mmCIF file of C-alpha atoms in Angstrom:
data_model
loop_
_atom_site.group_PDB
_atom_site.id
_atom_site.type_symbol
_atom_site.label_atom_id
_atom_site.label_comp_id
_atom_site.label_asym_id
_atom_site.label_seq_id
_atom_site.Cartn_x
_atom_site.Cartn_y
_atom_site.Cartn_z
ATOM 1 C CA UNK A 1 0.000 0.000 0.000
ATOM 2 C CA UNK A 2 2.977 1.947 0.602
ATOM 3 C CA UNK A 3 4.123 1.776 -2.956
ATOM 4 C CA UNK A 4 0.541 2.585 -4.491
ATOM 5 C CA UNK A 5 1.144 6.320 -4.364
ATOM 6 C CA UNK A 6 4.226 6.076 -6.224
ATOM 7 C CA UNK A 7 3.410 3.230 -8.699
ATOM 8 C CA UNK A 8 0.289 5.817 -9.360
ATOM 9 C CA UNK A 9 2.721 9.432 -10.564
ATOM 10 C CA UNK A 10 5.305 6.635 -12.362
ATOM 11 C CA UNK A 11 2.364 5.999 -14.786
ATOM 12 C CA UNK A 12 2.261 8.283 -17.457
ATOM 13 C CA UNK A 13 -0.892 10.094 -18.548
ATOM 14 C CA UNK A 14 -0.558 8.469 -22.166
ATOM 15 C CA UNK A 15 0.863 5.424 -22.954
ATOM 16 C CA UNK A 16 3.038 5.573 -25.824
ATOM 17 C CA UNK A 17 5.555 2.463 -27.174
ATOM 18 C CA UNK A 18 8.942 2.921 -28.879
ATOM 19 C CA UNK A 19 9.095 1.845 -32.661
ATOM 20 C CA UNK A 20 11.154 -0.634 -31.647
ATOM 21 C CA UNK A 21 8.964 -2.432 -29.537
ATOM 22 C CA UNK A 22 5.922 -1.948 -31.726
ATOM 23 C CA UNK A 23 8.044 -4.089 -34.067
ATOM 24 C CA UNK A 24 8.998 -6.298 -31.809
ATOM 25 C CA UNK A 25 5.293 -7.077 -30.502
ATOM 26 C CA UNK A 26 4.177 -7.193 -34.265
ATOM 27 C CA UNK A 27 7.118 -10.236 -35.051
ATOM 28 C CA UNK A 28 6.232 -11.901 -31.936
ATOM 29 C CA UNK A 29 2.592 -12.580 -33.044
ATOM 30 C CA UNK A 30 3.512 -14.903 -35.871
ATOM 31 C CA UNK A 31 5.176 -17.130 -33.426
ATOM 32 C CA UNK A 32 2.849 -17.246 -30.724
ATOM 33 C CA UNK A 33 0.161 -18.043 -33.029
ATOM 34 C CA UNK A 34 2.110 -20.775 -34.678
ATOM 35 C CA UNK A 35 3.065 -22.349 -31.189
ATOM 36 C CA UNK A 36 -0.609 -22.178 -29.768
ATOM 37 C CA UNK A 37 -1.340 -24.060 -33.044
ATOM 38 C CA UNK A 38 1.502 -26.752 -32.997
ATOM 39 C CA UNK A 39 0.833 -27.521 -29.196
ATOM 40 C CA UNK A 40 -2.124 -29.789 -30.628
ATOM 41 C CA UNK A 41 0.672 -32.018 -31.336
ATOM 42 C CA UNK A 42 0.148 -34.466 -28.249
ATOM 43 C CA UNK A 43 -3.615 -34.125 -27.847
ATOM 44 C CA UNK A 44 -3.550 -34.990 -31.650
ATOM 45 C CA UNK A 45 -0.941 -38.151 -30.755
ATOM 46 C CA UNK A 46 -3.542 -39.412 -27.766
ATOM 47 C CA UNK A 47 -6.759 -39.044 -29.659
ATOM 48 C CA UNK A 48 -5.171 -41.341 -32.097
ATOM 49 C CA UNK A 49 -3.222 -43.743 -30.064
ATOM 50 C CA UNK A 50 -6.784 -44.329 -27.888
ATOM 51 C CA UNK A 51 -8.039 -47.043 -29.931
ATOM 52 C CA UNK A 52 -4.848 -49.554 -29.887
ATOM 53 C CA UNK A 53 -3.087 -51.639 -27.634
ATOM 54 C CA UNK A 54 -2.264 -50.735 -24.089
ATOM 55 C CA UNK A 55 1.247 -48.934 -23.693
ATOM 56 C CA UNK A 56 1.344 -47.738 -26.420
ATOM 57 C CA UNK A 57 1.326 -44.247 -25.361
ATOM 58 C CA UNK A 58 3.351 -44.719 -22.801
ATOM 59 C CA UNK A 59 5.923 -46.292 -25.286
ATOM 60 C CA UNK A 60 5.562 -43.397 -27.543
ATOM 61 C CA UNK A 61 5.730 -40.807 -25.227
ATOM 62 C CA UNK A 62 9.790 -42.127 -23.661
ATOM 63 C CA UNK A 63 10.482 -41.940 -27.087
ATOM 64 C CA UNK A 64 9.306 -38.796 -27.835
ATOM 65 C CA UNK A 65 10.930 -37.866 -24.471
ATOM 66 C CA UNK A 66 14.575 -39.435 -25.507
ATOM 67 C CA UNK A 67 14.397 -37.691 -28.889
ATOM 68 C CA UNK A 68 13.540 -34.132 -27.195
ATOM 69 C CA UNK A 69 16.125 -34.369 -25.089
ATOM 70 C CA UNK A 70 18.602 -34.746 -27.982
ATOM 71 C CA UNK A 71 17.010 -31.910 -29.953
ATOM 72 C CA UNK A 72 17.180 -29.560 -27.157
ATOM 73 C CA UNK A 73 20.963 -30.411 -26.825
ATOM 74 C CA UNK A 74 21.734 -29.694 -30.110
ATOM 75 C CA UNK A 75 19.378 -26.402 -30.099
ATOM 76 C CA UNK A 76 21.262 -24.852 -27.303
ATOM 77 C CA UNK A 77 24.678 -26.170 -28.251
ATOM 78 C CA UNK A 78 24.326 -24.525 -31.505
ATOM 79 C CA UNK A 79 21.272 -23.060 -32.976
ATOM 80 C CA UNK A 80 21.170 -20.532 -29.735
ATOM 81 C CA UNK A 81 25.208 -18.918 -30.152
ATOM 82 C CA UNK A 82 24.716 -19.124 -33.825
ATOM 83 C CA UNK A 83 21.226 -16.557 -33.608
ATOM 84 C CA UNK A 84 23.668 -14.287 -31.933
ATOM 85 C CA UNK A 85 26.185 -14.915 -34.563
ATOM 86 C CA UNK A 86 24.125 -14.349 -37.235
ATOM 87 C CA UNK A 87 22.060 -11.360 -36.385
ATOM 88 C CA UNK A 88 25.500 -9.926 -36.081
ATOM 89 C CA UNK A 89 26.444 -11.079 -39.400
ATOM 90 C CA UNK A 90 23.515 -9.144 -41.394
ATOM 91 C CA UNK A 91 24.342 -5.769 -41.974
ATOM 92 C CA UNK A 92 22.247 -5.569 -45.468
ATOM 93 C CA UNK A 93 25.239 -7.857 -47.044
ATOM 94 C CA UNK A 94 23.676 -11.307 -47.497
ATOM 95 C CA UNK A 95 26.874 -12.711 -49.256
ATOM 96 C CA UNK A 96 28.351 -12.345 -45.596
ATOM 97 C CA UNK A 97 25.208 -13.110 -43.713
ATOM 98 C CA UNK A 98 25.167 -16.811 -46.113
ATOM 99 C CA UNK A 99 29.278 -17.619 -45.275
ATOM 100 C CA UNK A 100 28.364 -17.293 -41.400
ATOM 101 C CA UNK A 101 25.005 -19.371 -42.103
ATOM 102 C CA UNK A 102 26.621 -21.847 -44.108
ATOM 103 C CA UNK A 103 29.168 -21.962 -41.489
ATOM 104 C CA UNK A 104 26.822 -22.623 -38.177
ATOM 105 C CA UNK A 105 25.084 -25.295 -40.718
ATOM 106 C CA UNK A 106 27.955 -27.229 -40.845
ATOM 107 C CA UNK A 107 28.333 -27.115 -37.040
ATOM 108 C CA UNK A 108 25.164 -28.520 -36.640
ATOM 109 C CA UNK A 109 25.480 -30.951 -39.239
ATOM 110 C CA UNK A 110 28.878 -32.247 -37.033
ATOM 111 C CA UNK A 111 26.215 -32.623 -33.746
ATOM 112 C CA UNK A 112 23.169 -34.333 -35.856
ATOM 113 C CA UNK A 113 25.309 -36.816 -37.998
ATOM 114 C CA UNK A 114 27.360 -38.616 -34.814
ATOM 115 C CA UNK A 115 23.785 -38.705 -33.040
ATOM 116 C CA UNK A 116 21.988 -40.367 -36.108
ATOM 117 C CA UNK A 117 24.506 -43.062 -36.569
ATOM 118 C CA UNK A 118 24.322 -43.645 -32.760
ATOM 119 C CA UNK A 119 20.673 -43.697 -32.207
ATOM 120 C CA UNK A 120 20.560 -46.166 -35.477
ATOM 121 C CA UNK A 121 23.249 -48.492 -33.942
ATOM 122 C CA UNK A 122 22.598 -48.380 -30.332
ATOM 123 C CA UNK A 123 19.170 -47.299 -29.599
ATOM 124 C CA UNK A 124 17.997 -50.811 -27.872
ATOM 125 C CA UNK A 125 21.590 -50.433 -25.987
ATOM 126 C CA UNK A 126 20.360 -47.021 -24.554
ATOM 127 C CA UNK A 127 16.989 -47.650 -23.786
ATOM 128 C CA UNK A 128 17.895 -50.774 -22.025
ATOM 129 C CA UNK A 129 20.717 -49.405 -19.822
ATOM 130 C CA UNK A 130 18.261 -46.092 -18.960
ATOM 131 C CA UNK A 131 15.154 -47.242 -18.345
ATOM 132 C CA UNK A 132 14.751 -51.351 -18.032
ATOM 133 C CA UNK A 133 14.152 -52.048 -14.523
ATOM 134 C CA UNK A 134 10.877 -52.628 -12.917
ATOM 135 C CA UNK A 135 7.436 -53.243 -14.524
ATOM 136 C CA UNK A 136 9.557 -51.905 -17.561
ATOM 137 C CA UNK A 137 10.388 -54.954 -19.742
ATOM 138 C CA UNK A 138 12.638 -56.171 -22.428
ATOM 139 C CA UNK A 139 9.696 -56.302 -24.202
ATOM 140 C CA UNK A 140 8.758 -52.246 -23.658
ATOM 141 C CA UNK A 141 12.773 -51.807 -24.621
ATOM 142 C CA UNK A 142 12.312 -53.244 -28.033
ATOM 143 C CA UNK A 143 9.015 -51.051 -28.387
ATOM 144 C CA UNK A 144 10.453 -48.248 -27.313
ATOM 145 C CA UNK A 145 13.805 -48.488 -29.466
ATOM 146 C CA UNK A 146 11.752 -49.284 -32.719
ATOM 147 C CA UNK A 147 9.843 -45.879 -31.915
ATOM 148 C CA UNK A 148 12.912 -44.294 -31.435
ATOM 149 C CA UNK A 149 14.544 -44.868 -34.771
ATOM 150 C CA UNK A 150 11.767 -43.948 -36.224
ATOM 151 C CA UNK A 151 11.789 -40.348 -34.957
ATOM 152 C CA UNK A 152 15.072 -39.845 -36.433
ATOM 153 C CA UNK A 153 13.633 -37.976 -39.115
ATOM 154 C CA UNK A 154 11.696 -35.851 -35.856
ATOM 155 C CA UNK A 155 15.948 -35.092 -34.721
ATOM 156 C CA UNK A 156 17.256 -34.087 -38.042
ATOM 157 C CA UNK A 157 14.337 -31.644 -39.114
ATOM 158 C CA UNK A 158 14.157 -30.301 -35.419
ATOM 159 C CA UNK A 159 17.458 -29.466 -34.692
ATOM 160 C CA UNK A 160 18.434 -28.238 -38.662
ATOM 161 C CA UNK A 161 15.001 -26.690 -38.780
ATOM 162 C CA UNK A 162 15.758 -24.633 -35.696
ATOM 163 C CA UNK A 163 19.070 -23.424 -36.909
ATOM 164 C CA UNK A 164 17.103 -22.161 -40.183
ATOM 165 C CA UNK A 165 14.500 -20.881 -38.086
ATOM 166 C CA UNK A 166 16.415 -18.752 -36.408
ATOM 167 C CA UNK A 167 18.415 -17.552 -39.373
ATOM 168 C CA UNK A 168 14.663 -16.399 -40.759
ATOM 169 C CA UNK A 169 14.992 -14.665 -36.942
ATOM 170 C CA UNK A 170 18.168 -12.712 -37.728
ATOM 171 C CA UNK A 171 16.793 -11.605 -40.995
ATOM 172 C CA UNK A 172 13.760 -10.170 -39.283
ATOM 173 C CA UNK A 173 11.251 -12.457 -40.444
ATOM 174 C CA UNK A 174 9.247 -14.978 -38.469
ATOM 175 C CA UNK A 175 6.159 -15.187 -40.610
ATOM 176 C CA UNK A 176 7.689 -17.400 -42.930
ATOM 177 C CA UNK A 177 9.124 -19.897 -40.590
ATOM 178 C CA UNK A 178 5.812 -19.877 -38.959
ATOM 179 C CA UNK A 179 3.321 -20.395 -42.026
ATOM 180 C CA UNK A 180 5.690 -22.974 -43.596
ATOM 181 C CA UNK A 181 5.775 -24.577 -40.147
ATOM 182 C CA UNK A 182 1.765 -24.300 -40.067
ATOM 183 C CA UNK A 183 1.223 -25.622 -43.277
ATOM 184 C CA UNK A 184 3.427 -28.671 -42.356
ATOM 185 C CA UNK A 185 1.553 -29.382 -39.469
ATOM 186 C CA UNK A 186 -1.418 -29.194 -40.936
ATOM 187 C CA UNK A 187 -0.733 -31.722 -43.207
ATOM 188 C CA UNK A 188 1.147 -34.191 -40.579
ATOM 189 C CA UNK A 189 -2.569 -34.347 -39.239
ATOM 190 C CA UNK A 190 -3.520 -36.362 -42.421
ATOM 191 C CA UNK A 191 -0.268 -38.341 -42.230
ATOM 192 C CA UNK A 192 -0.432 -39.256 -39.069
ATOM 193 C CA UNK A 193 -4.342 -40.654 -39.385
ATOM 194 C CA UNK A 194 -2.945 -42.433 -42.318
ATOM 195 C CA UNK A 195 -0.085 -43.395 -40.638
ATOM 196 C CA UNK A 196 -2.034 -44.785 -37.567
ATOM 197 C CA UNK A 197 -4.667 -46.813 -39.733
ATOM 198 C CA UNK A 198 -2.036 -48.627 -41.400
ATOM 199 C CA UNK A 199 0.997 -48.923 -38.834
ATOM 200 C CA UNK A 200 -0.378 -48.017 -35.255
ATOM 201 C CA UNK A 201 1.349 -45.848 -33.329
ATOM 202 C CA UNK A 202 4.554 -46.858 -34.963
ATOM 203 C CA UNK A 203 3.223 -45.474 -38.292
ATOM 204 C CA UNK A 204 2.614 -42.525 -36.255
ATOM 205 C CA UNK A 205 6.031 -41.839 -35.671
ATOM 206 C CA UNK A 206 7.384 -42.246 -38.999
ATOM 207 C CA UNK A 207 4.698 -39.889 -39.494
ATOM 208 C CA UNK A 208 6.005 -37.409 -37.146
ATOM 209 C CA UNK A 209 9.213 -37.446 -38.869
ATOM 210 C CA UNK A 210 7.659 -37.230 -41.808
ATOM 211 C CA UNK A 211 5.944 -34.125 -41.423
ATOM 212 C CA UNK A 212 8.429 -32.106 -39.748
ATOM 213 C CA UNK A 213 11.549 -33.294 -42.344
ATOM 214 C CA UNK A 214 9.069 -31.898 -44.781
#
């Protein structure tokens, strides 16, 4: 109550916003639509996965878990320092802007490759050692591992995707990242439904990868 006096003169008669932040609210609204959109994902996933055999959600969602783990390793190992490196890059010279893209590309090309041949070789290894104890079986580790593989597509397009993303960012546009990411999405709907009818849920996660490679 103290502070109400005070907090009342700070406020000033008229509100009025800096250009700069008037741009910034107006490039934010692409991406908050798109990720109030794409958050459907899981309800999507569950709606779909209701009908089949028990576990089978649970299966998909320690995969699902695994592979976001990964991606978020590889998104803050590289795609985060190279946003910084390439919004300092673009200075209305794209020839420049494209040698530092090119560049961070090929650093996140050395992360995904290493992690694709592993996950392909050892993926039954991994989910064995991590999680088989308990009511979790050898059975649920061969599930689970299958699953995995197949959202290898999911790693690649979300860990290369977010470096392009973000070079979109630098440039000052995130409508396009967002409709092309919408349109996708909108379309993995029909793939997954397919993919469910005719592979249960591990047709929906070749789906998945699917969708967001594309």
């Amino acid at each position: 109550s103290c502070l109400v006096p005070a907090i009342r003169f700070a406020i000033p008669q008229r509100l009025s916003f800096p250009p700069s932040t008037m741009l910034a609210l107006r490039r934010s609204i692409p991406l908050i639509a798109f990720n109030s959109y794409t958050k459907l994902d899981p309800v999507i996933d569950r709606v779909l996965l209701a009908g089949l055999t028990v576990g089978a959600i649970s299966h998909l969602n320690y995969a699902q878990r695994f592979i976001t783990a990964l991606v978020l390793v590889a998104s803050s190992g590289v795609s985060t320092m190279a946003f910084s490196d390439l919004a300092g890059a673009y200075s209305g010279d794209l020839s420049q802007f494209r040698v530092r893209f090119y560049e961070n590309l090929r650093r996140m090309l050395l992360v995904v490759i290493p992690v694709v041949v592993g996950l392909s070789l050892f993926a039954q290894a991994s989910i064995r050692t991590l999680l088989e104890r308990g009511e979790f079986t050898s059975q649920d580790t061969t599930q689970v591992s299958i699953l995995l593989i197949a959202l290898i597509g999911f790693f690649v397009a979300s860990a290369v995707g977010d470096l392009i993303a973000k070079c979109f960012y630098a440039l000052g546009d995130t409508k396009t990242p967002s409709i092309i990411g919408a349109l996708a999405f909108t379309l993995g709907m029909g793939f997954k439904i397919a993919g469910v009818q005719y592979w249960g849920v591990l047709g929906l996660a070749i789906a998945t990868s699917g969708y967001t490679l594309l």
